[in-house]
PDB file of C-alpha atoms in Angstrom:
ATOM      1  CA  UNK A  27      97.778 112.901  88.460  1.00 89.00           C
ATOM      2  CA  UNK A  28      99.338 109.525  89.140  1.00 94.00           C
ATOM      3  CA  UNK A  29     102.397 108.842  91.291  1.00 92.00           C
ATOM      4  CA  UNK A  30     104.782 108.831  88.323  1.00 95.00           C
ATOM      5  CA  UNK A  31     103.544 112.209  87.075  1.00 96.00           C
ATOM      6  CA  UNK A  32     103.921 113.659  90.562  1.00 97.00           C
ATOM      7  CA  UNK A  33     107.453 112.285  90.804  1.00 97.00           C
ATOM      8  CA  UNK A  34     108.375 113.817  87.435  1.00 98.00           C
ATOM      9  CA  UNK A  35     107.175 117.208  88.674  1.00 98.00           C
ATOM     10  CA  UNK A  36     109.213 116.797  91.866  1.00 98.00           C
ATOM     11  CA  UNK A  37     112.299 116.002  89.770  1.00 98.00           C
ATOM     12  CA  UNK A  38     111.720 119.070  87.613  1.00 98.00           C
ATOM     13  CA  UNK A  39     111.216 121.260  90.685  1.00 98.00           C
ATOM     14  CA  UNK A  40     114.528 119.997  92.113  1.00 98.00           C
ATOM     15  CA  UNK A  41     116.235 121.004  88.854  1.00 98.00           C
ATOM     16  CA  UNK A  42     114.516 124.399  89.009  1.00 98.00           C
ATOM     17  CA  UNK A  43     115.876 124.905  92.525  1.00 98.00           C
ATOM     18  CA  UNK A  44     119.385 123.986  91.367  1.00 98.00           C
ATOM     19  CA  UNK A  45     119.059 126.579  88.613  1.00 98.00           C
ATOM     20  CA  UNK A  46     117.962 129.228  91.114  1.00 98.00           C
ATOM     21  CA  UNK A  47     121.069 128.665  93.235  1.00 98.00           C
ATOM     22  CA  UNK A  48     123.250 128.603  90.119  1.00 98.00           C
ATOM     23  CA  UNK A  49     121.896 131.902  88.877  1.00 98.00           C
ATOM     24  CA  UNK A  50     121.979 133.823  92.143  1.00 98.00           C
ATOM     25  CA  UNK A  51     125.482 132.590  92.979  1.00 98.00           C
ATOM     26  CA  UNK A  52     126.925 133.675  89.640  1.00 98.00           C
ATOM     27  CA  UNK A  53     125.102 137.003  89.852  1.00 98.00           C
ATOM     28  CA  UNK A  54     126.486 137.586  93.354  1.00 97.00           C
ATOM     29  CA  UNK A  55     123.093 139.077  94.144  1.00 97.00           C
ATOM     30  CA  UNK A  56     119.415 138.278  93.884  1.00 96.00           C
ATOM     31  CA  UNK A  57     116.529 136.736  95.782  1.00 98.00           C
ATOM     32  CA  UNK A  58     116.803 133.010  96.513  1.00 98.00           C
ATOM     33  CA  UNK A  59     114.308 132.694  99.399  1.00 98.00           C
ATOM     34  CA  UNK A  60     111.071 133.506  97.572  1.00 98.00           C
ATOM     35  CA  UNK A  61     112.293 131.912  94.357  1.00 98.00           C
ATOM     36  CA  UNK A  62     112.808 128.610  96.173  1.00 98.00           C
ATOM     37  CA  UNK A  63     109.457 128.797  97.962  1.00 98.00           C
ATOM     38  CA  UNK A  64     107.733 129.333  94.595  1.00 98.00           C
ATOM     39  CA  UNK A  65     109.612 126.627  92.676  1.00 98.00           C
ATOM     40  CA  UNK A  66     106.818 124.064  92.903  1.00 98.00           C
ATOM     41  CA  UNK A  67     104.261 126.645  91.776  1.00 98.00           C
ATOM     42  CA  UNK A  68     106.403 127.637  88.785  1.00 98.00           C
ATOM     43  CA  UNK A  69     106.938 123.980  87.925  1.00 98.00           C
ATOM     44  CA  UNK A  70     103.262 123.083  88.044  1.00 98.00           C
ATOM     45  CA  UNK A  71     102.258 126.111  85.975  1.00 98.00           C
ATOM     46  CA  UNK A  72     104.807 125.604  83.199  1.00 98.00           C
ATOM     47  CA  UNK A  73     104.870 121.816  83.047  1.00 98.00           C
ATOM     48  CA  UNK A  74     101.251 120.912  83.807  1.00 98.00           C
ATOM     49  CA  UNK A  75      98.827 123.804  83.856  1.00 98.00           C
ATOM     50  CA  UNK A  76      99.415 126.449  81.217  1.00 98.00           C
ATOM     51  CA  UNK A  77      98.816 126.316  77.470  1.00 98.00           C
ATOM     52  CA  UNK A  78     102.232 127.471  76.210  1.00 98.00           C
ATOM     53  CA  UNK A  79     104.756 126.644  73.497  1.00 97.00           C
ATOM     54  CA  UNK A  80     108.490 127.351  74.049  1.00 97.00           C
ATOM     55  CA  UNK A  81     108.978 127.199  70.279  1.00 96.00           C
ATOM     56  CA  UNK A  82     106.406 129.974  69.819  1.00 97.00           C
ATOM     57  CA  UNK A  83     106.580 132.117  72.979  1.00 96.00           C
ATOM     58  CA  UNK A  84     104.218 134.778  71.630  1.00 95.00           C
ATOM     59  CA  UNK A  85     101.507 132.585  70.129  1.00 95.00           C
ATOM     60  CA  UNK A  86      98.202 134.420  70.300  1.00 95.00           C
ATOM     61  CA  UNK A  87      96.194 131.835  72.214  1.00 96.00           C
ATOM     62  CA  UNK A  88      98.803 131.079  74.887  1.00 98.00           C
ATOM     63  CA  UNK A  89      98.018 131.425  78.556  1.00 98.00           C
ATOM     64  CA  UNK A  90      99.683 134.478  80.130  1.00 98.00           C
ATOM     65  CA  UNK A  91     101.783 134.599  83.301  1.00 98.00           C
ATOM     66  CA  UNK A  92     102.763 137.689  85.279  1.00 98.00           C
ATOM     67  CA  UNK A  93     105.374 137.460  88.027  1.00 98.00           C
ATOM     68  CA  UNK A  94     104.041 140.285  90.158  1.00 98.00           C
ATOM     69  CA  UNK A  95     106.759 139.674  92.763  1.00 98.00           C
ATOM     70  CA  UNK A  96     109.353 140.355  90.086  1.00 97.00           C
ATOM     71  CA  UNK A  97     112.380 140.053  92.376  1.00 97.00           C
ATOM     72  CA  UNK A  98     111.814 136.273  92.297  1.00 98.00           C
ATOM     73  CA  UNK A  99     112.885 136.247  88.659  1.00 98.00           C
ATOM     74  CA  UNK A 100     115.559 133.569  89.347  1.00 98.00           C
ATOM     75  CA  UNK A 101     112.731 131.089  89.930  1.00 98.00           C
ATOM     76  CA  UNK A 102     110.921 132.065  86.751  1.00 98.00           C
ATOM     77  CA  UNK A 103     114.119 132.040  84.690  1.00 98.00           C
ATOM     78  CA  UNK A 104     115.172 128.626  85.939  1.00 98.00           C
ATOM     79  CA  UNK A 105     111.724 127.255  85.087  1.00 98.00           C
ATOM     80  CA  UNK A 106     111.777 128.793  81.608  1.00 98.00           C
ATOM     81  CA  UNK A 107     115.204 127.262  80.998  1.00 98.00           C
ATOM     82  CA  UNK A 108     113.969 123.826  82.091  1.00 98.00           C
ATOM     83  CA  UNK A 109     110.928 124.225  79.814  1.00 98.00           C
ATOM     84  CA  UNK A 110     113.142 124.976  76.817  1.00 98.00           C
ATOM     85  CA  UNK A 111     112.687 128.700  76.247  1.00 98.00           C
ATOM     86  CA  UNK A 112     116.466 129.245  76.343  1.00 98.00           C
ATOM     87  CA  UNK A 113     119.652 127.412  77.324  1.00 97.00           C
ATOM     88  CA  UNK A 114     120.305 126.664  80.996  1.00 97.00           C
ATOM     89  CA  UNK A 115     123.750 128.239  80.561  1.00 97.00           C
ATOM     90  CA  UNK A 116     122.021 131.647  80.468  1.00 98.00           C
ATOM     91  CA  UNK A 117     121.361 131.280  84.205  1.00 98.00           C
ATOM     92  CA  UNK A 118     125.076 131.753  84.916  1.00 98.00           C
ATOM     93  CA  UNK A 119     124.852 135.200  83.288  1.00 98.00           C
ATOM     94  CA  UNK A 120     122.024 136.400  85.549  1.00 98.00           C
ATOM     95  CA  UNK A 121     122.214 140.161  86.197  1.00 97.00           C
ATOM     96  CA  UNK A 122     125.363 140.543  84.102  1.00 97.00           C
ATOM     97  CA  UNK A 123     125.612 143.601  81.859  1.00 95.00           C
ATOM     98  CA  UNK A 124     124.177 142.851  78.436  1.00 94.00           C
ATOM     99  CA  UNK A 125     122.838 139.424  79.441  1.00 96.00           C
ATOM    100  CA  UNK A 126     119.389 138.142  78.519  1.00 96.00           C
ATOM    101  CA  UNK A 127     118.379 137.588  82.142  1.00 97.00           C
ATOM    102  CA  UNK A 128     118.267 140.738  84.201  1.00 96.00           C
ATOM    103  CA  UNK A 129     117.375 141.256  87.861  1.00 96.00           C
ATOM    104  CA  UNK A 130     113.678 141.620  87.100  1.00 97.00           C
ATOM    105  CA  UNK A 131     111.618 140.154  84.225  1.00 97.00           C
ATOM    106  CA  UNK A 132     111.928 142.000  80.896  1.00 97.00           C
ATOM    107  CA  UNK A 133     109.280 141.141  78.310  1.00 97.00           C
ATOM    108  CA  UNK A 134     111.320 142.762  75.543  1.00 95.00           C
ATOM    109  CA  UNK A 135     114.481 140.776  76.172  1.00 94.00           C
ATOM    110  CA  UNK A 136     113.533 137.356  77.552  1.00 97.00           C
ATOM    111  CA  UNK A 137     111.538 134.684  75.681  1.00 97.00           C
ATOM    112  CA  UNK A 138     108.569 133.484  77.721  1.00 97.00           C
ATOM    113  CA  UNK A 139     108.192 136.641  79.814  1.00 98.00           C
ATOM    114  CA  UNK A 140     104.733 138.118  79.204  1.00 98.00           C
ATOM    115  CA  UNK A 141     105.112 141.241  81.368  1.00 98.00           C
ATOM    116  CA  UNK A 142     108.000 143.279  82.717  1.00 97.00           C
ATOM    117  CA  UNK A 143     107.650 143.555  86.484  1.00 97.00           C
ATOM    118  CA  UNK A 144     109.493 144.445  89.652  1.00 92.00           C
ATOM    119  CA  UNK A 145     107.690 147.371  91.261  1.00 94.00           C
ATOM    120  CA  UNK A 146     105.729 145.503  93.912  1.00 95.00           C
ATOM    121  CA  UNK A 147     101.960 145.573  93.614  1.00 95.00           C
ATOM    122  CA  UNK A 148     101.845 146.509  89.932  1.00 96.00           C
ATOM    123  CA  UNK A 149     101.981 143.088  88.292  1.00 97.00           C
ATOM    124  CA  UNK A 150      98.472 142.066  89.269  1.00 98.00           C
ATOM    125  CA  UNK A 151      97.113 145.200  87.574  1.00 98.00           C
ATOM    126  CA  UNK A 152      98.775 144.142  84.327  1.00 98.00           C
ATOM    127  CA  UNK A 153      97.347 140.646  84.736  1.00 98.00           C
ATOM    128  CA  UNK A 154      93.869 142.075  85.300  1.00 98.00           C
ATOM    129  CA  UNK A 155      94.232 144.114  82.103  1.00 98.00           C
ATOM    130  CA  UNK A 156      95.244 141.003  80.161  1.00 98.00           C
ATOM    131  CA  UNK A 157      92.271 139.101  81.545  1.00 98.00           C
ATOM    132  CA  UNK A 158      89.855 141.911  80.654  1.00 98.00           C
ATOM    133  CA  UNK A 159      91.297 142.029  77.120  1.00 98.00           C
ATOM    134  CA  UNK A 160      90.731 138.299  76.790  1.00 98.00           C
ATOM    135  CA  UNK A 161      87.104 138.703  77.815  1.00 97.00           C
ATOM    136  CA  UNK A 162      86.507 141.644  75.471  1.00 98.00           C
ATOM    137  CA  UNK A 163      88.157 139.824  72.567  1.00 97.00           C
ATOM    138  CA  UNK A 164      86.279 136.601  73.384  1.00 97.00           C
ATOM    139  CA  UNK A 165      89.515 134.644  73.638  1.00 97.00           C
ATOM    140  CA  UNK A 166      89.993 131.443  75.597  1.00 96.00           C
ATOM    141  CA  UNK A 167      93.395 132.100  77.140  1.00 98.00           C
ATOM    142  CA  UNK A 168      93.813 132.267  80.905  1.00 98.00           C
ATOM    143  CA  UNK A 169      95.937 134.691  82.920  1.00 98.00           C
ATOM    144  CA  UNK A 170      97.968 133.728  85.982  1.00 98.00           C
ATOM    145  CA  UNK A 171      99.668 136.132  88.401  1.00 98.00           C
ATOM    146  CA  UNK A 172     102.004 135.207  91.243  1.00 98.00           C
ATOM    147  CA  UNK A 173     102.237 137.610  94.188  1.00 98.00           C
ATOM    148  CA  UNK A 174     104.057 137.522  97.513  1.00 98.00           C
ATOM    149  CA  UNK A 175     102.321 137.759 100.865  1.00 97.00           C
ATOM    150  CA  UNK A 176     104.506 140.760 101.693  1.00 97.00           C
ATOM    151  CA  UNK A 177     103.690 142.329  98.335  1.00 97.00           C
ATOM    152  CA  UNK A 178      99.962 142.349  99.003  1.00 97.00           C
ATOM    153  CA  UNK A 179     100.515 145.048 101.614  1.00 97.00           C
ATOM    154  CA  UNK A 180     100.547 147.357  98.568  1.00 96.00           C
ATOM    155  CA  UNK A 181      97.235 149.164  98.068  1.00 96.00           C
ATOM    156  CA  UNK A 182      97.315 148.803  94.284  1.00 97.00           C
ATOM    157  CA  UNK A 183      96.858 145.049  94.724  1.00 98.00           C
ATOM    158  CA  UNK A 184      93.430 145.602  96.215  1.00 98.00           C
ATOM    159  CA  UNK A 185      92.395 148.159  93.606  1.00 98.00           C
ATOM    160  CA  UNK A 186      93.183 145.523  90.982  1.00 98.00           C
ATOM    161  CA  UNK A 187      91.352 142.849  92.972  1.00 98.00           C
ATOM    162  CA  UNK A 188      88.269 145.065  93.249  1.00 98.00           C
ATOM    163  CA  UNK A 189      88.325 145.640  89.475  1.00 98.00           C
ATOM    164  CA  UNK A 190      88.727 141.914  88.758  1.00 98.00           C
ATOM    165  CA  UNK A 191      85.837 141.003  91.027  1.00 98.00           C
ATOM    166  CA  UNK A 192      83.586 143.741  89.667  1.00 98.00           C
ATOM    167  CA  UNK A 193      84.151 142.565  86.098  1.00 98.00           C
ATOM    168  CA  UNK A 194      83.883 138.865  87.017  1.00 98.00           C
ATOM    169  CA  UNK A 195      87.199 138.018  85.362  1.00 98.00           C
ATOM    170  CA  UNK A 196      86.862 134.246  85.599  1.00 98.00           C
ATOM    171  CA  UNK A 197      89.866 133.811  83.283  1.00 98.00           C
ATOM    172  CA  UNK A 198      92.122 135.254  86.008  1.00 98.00           C
ATOM    173  CA  UNK A 199      93.911 133.134  88.598  1.00 98.00           C
ATOM    174  CA  UNK A 200      95.914 134.904  91.302  1.00 98.00           C
ATOM    175  CA  UNK A 201      98.392 132.886  93.362  1.00 98.00           C
ATOM    176  CA  UNK A 202      99.786 134.270  96.609  1.00 98.00           C
ATOM    177  CA  UNK A 203     103.086 132.711  97.675  1.00 98.00           C
ATOM    178  CA  UNK A 204     102.413 132.879 101.399  1.00 98.00           C
ATOM    179  CA  UNK A 205     105.778 131.978 102.917  1.00 98.00           C
ATOM    180  CA  UNK A 206     105.380 134.265 105.929  1.00 97.00           C
ATOM    181  CA  UNK A 207     108.573 136.293 105.472  1.00 96.00           C
ATOM    182  CA  UNK A 208     109.479 139.507 103.663  1.00 96.00           C
ATOM    183  CA  UNK A 209     112.641 141.567 103.512  1.00 94.00           C
ATOM    184  CA  UNK A 210     111.994 143.348 106.824  1.00 94.00           C
ATOM    185  CA  UNK A 211     110.911 140.297 108.808  1.00 95.00           C
ATOM    186  CA  UNK A 212     107.813 138.181 109.439  1.00 95.00           C
ATOM    187  CA  UNK A 213     104.900 139.345 107.295  1.00 96.00           C
ATOM    188  CA  UNK A 214     102.561 139.207 110.295  1.00 95.00           C
ATOM    189  CA  UNK A 215     104.730 141.755 112.115  1.00 95.00           C
ATOM    190  CA  UNK A 216     105.503 144.078 109.197  1.00 95.00           C
ATOM    191  CA  UNK A 217     102.083 144.585 107.622  1.00 91.00           C
ATOM    192  CA  UNK A 218      99.761 141.863 108.876  1.00 88.00           C
ATOM    193  CA  UNK A 219      97.684 141.151 105.726  1.00 93.00           C
ATOM    194  CA  UNK A 220      95.822 138.186 107.251  1.00 95.00           C
ATOM    195  CA  UNK A 221      93.179 136.959 106.750  1.00 97.00           C
ATOM    196  CA  UNK A 222      94.291 136.892 103.115  1.00 98.00           C
ATOM    197  CA  UNK A 223      91.570 134.493 102.000  1.00 98.00           C
ATOM    198  CA  UNK A 224      88.775 136.611 103.474  1.00 98.00           C
ATOM    199  CA  UNK A 225      90.143 139.750 101.823  1.00 98.00           C
ATOM    200  CA  UNK A 226      90.084 138.175  98.359  1.00 98.00           C
ATOM    201  CA  UNK A 227      86.621 136.784  99.041  1.00 98.00           C
ATOM    202  CA  UNK A 228      85.453 140.273  99.979  1.00 98.00           C
ATOM    203  CA  UNK A 229      86.675 141.533  96.597  1.00 98.00           C
ATOM    204  CA  UNK A 230      84.653 138.915  94.741  1.00 98.00           C
ATOM    205  CA  UNK A 231      87.106 136.035  94.332  1.00 98.00           C
ATOM    206  CA  UNK A 232      86.604 132.328  94.810  1.00 98.00           C
ATOM    207  CA  UNK A 233      89.440 131.287  97.137  1.00 98.00           C
ATOM    208  CA  UNK A 234      91.278 128.107  98.065  1.00 98.00           C
ATOM    209  CA  UNK A 235      94.097 127.778 100.602  1.00 98.00           C
ATOM    210  CA  UNK A 236      96.608 124.973  99.983  1.00 98.00           C
ATOM    211  CA  UNK A 237     100.091 123.655 100.683  1.00 98.00           C
ATOM    212  CA  UNK A 238     101.954 125.376  97.861  1.00 98.00           C
ATOM    213  CA  UNK A 239     104.842 122.912  98.029  1.00 98.00           C
ATOM    214  CA  UNK A 240     102.539 119.923  97.415  1.00 98.00           C
ATOM    215  CA  UNK A 241     101.751 118.960  93.820  1.00 98.00           C
ATOM    216  CA  UNK A 242      98.506 117.158  94.660  1.00 98.00           C
ATOM    217  CA  UNK A 243      97.250 120.321  96.357  1.00 98.00           C
ATOM    218  CA  UNK A 244      98.361 122.419  93.411  1.00 98.00           C
ATOM    219  CA  UNK A 245      96.558 120.132  90.981  1.00 98.00           C
ATOM    220  CA  UNK A 246      93.334 120.356  92.975  1.00 98.00           C
ATOM    221  CA  UNK A 247      93.506 124.137  93.242  1.00 98.00           C
ATOM    222  CA  UNK A 248      94.229 124.828  89.581  1.00 98.00           C
ATOM    223  CA  UNK A 249      91.482 122.415  88.536  1.00 98.00           C
ATOM    224  CA  UNK A 250      89.063 124.324  90.767  1.00 98.00           C
ATOM    225  CA  UNK A 251      90.249 127.608  89.233  1.00 98.00           C
ATOM    226  CA  UNK A 252      89.548 126.368  85.710  1.00 98.00           C
ATOM    227  CA  UNK A 253      86.122 125.110  86.786  1.00 98.00           C
ATOM    228  CA  UNK A 254      85.164 128.485  88.283  1.00 98.00           C
ATOM    229  CA  UNK A 255      83.217 130.271  85.535  1.00 96.00           C
ATOM    230  CA  UNK A 256      81.626 133.188  87.349  1.00 97.00           C
ATOM    231  CA  UNK A 257      84.398 135.006  89.231  1.00 98.00           C
ATOM    232  CA  UNK A 258      88.216 135.318  89.465  1.00 98.00           C
ATOM    233  CA  UNK A 259      90.067 132.720  91.530  1.00 98.00           C
ATOM    234  CA  UNK A 260      92.737 133.169  94.202  1.00 98.00           C
ATOM    235  CA  UNK A 261      95.016 130.411  95.467  1.00 98.00           C
ATOM    236  CA  UNK A 262      96.630 131.111  98.833  1.00 98.00           C
ATOM    237  CA  UNK A 263      99.700 128.868  98.669  1.00 98.00           C
ATOM    238  CA  UNK A 264     101.294 128.258 102.059  1.00 98.00           C
ATOM    239  CA  UNK A 265     104.986 127.626 101.360  1.00 98.00           C
ATOM    240  CA  UNK A 266     108.382 127.468 103.055  1.00 98.00           C
ATOM    241  CA  UNK A 267     110.753 130.324 102.323  1.00 98.00           C
ATOM    242  CA  UNK A 268     114.018 128.889 100.972  1.00 98.00           C
ATOM    243  CA  UNK A 269     112.386 125.484 100.390  1.00 98.00           C
ATOM    244  CA  UNK A 270     114.876 122.739  99.527  1.00 98.00           C
ATOM    245  CA  UNK A 271     118.019 124.314 100.965  1.00 98.00           C
ATOM    246  CA  UNK A 272     117.943 123.515 104.674  1.00 98.00           C
ATOM    247  CA  UNK A 273     120.065 126.423 105.901  1.00 98.00           C
ATOM    248  CA  UNK A 274     117.888 128.884 103.945  1.00 98.00           C
ATOM    249  CA  UNK A 275     114.518 127.536 105.036  1.00 98.00           C
ATOM    250  CA  UNK A 276     112.430 129.978 107.088  1.00 97.00           C
ATOM    251  CA  UNK A 277     115.381 132.376 107.348  1.00 97.00           C
ATOM    252  CA  UNK A 278     114.463 135.968 106.509  1.00 96.00           C
ATOM    253  CA  UNK A 279     118.107 136.803 105.796  1.00 97.00           C
ATOM    254  CA  UNK A 280     117.937 134.763 102.598  1.00 97.00           C
ATOM    255  CA  UNK A 281     115.204 136.939 101.125  1.00 97.00           C
ATOM    256  CA  UNK A 282     117.689 138.918  99.047  1.00 96.00           C
ATOM    257  CA  UNK A 283     121.219 137.603  99.495  1.00 96.00           C
ATOM    258  CA  UNK A 284     123.452 135.450  97.292  1.00 97.00           C
ATOM    259  CA  UNK A 285     125.358 132.494  98.778  1.00 98.00           C
ATOM    260  CA  UNK A 286     129.141 132.667  98.996  1.00 98.00           C
ATOM    261  CA  UNK A 287     131.279 129.889  97.511  1.00 98.00           C
ATOM    262  CA  UNK A 288     130.975 127.560 100.509  1.00 98.00           C
ATOM    263  CA  UNK A 289     127.242 128.165 100.865  1.00 98.00           C
ATOM    264  CA  UNK A 290     126.778 127.628  97.129  1.00 98.00           C
ATOM    265  CA  UNK A 291     128.544 124.273  97.266  1.00 98.00           C
ATOM    266  CA  UNK A 292     126.507 123.221 100.307  1.00 98.00           C
ATOM    267  CA  UNK A 293     123.221 124.157  98.641  1.00 98.00           C
ATOM    268  CA  UNK A 294     124.207 122.499  95.376  1.00 98.00           C
ATOM    269  CA  UNK A 295     125.215 119.306  97.176  1.00 98.00           C
ATOM    270  CA  UNK A 296     121.963 119.136  99.144  1.00 98.00           C
ATOM    271  CA  UNK A 297     119.786 119.730  96.098  1.00 98.00           C
ATOM    272  CA  UNK A 298     121.770 117.286  93.985  1.00 98.00           C
ATOM    273  CA  UNK A 299     121.361 114.593  96.639  1.00 97.00           C
ATOM    274  CA  UNK A 300     117.620 115.258  96.767  1.00 96.00           C
ATOM    275  CA  UNK A 301     117.463 114.948  92.988  1.00 96.00           C
ATOM    276  CA  UNK A 302     119.354 111.644  93.052  1.00 96.00           C
ATOM    277  CA  UNK A 303     116.870 110.226  95.563  1.00 96.00           C
ATOM    278  CA  UNK A 304     113.953 111.266  93.362  1.00 96.00           C
ATOM    279  CA  UNK A 305     115.548 109.785  90.256  1.00 94.00           C
ATOM    280  CA  UNK A 306     116.459 106.485  91.915  1.00 88.00           C
TER     281      UNK A 306
END
């Protein structure tokens, strides 16, 4: 990836972050912190990594994505809008009655959503099932699942990991958004899942730990995942909760709270200024 390609991804990620703030503000509820920390991961997946087609969201050979930490739907929705799955104006209807975009991903109502999710810990099991189906059907698609570091305190995550390792699901790539905070406080104090990398290794995964807000690191990790042909791959992405909005960064209170009018304007101004700098 050259400097211009990296810059284009940074510009797209800034737009994704603006869409996250737009959606959560108009919903008057939602989860900005983890959506913002994951924005670079979403951007890389949908604009660089995955084989997808917004004009044919259900094409048979597409790569699959499961947002296991389903409460971070604002990040996924904003990315899908930027990628052309639906109009950006839909973001302003987030969580409204009868709207396309609900509080958690709905595969029956939202183009580009491959699996309904929201109950923490369950998404990776669905992703493992998709990956196994791909192997059994001798298909070439890959399956990606994004989890939170708080979410992996759920036991079902490790049952799914054990299954994936046992069946050598090399078409599966698990990404852990390791931003260090969950709704009840610092992850290390609530459930203490570290060492995350060693746990996935113990369940038969190849593992790489990276800066999840750095596109060069993301490129290296996803290339390594594709090159791994004998076992599933896990990317431990160290990120900043609330990334891009200074007053939200590393603040646990922004895990699941919408900004008020003044906070919305402040966030929008900061992100817009960052975008202008990137586009200069």
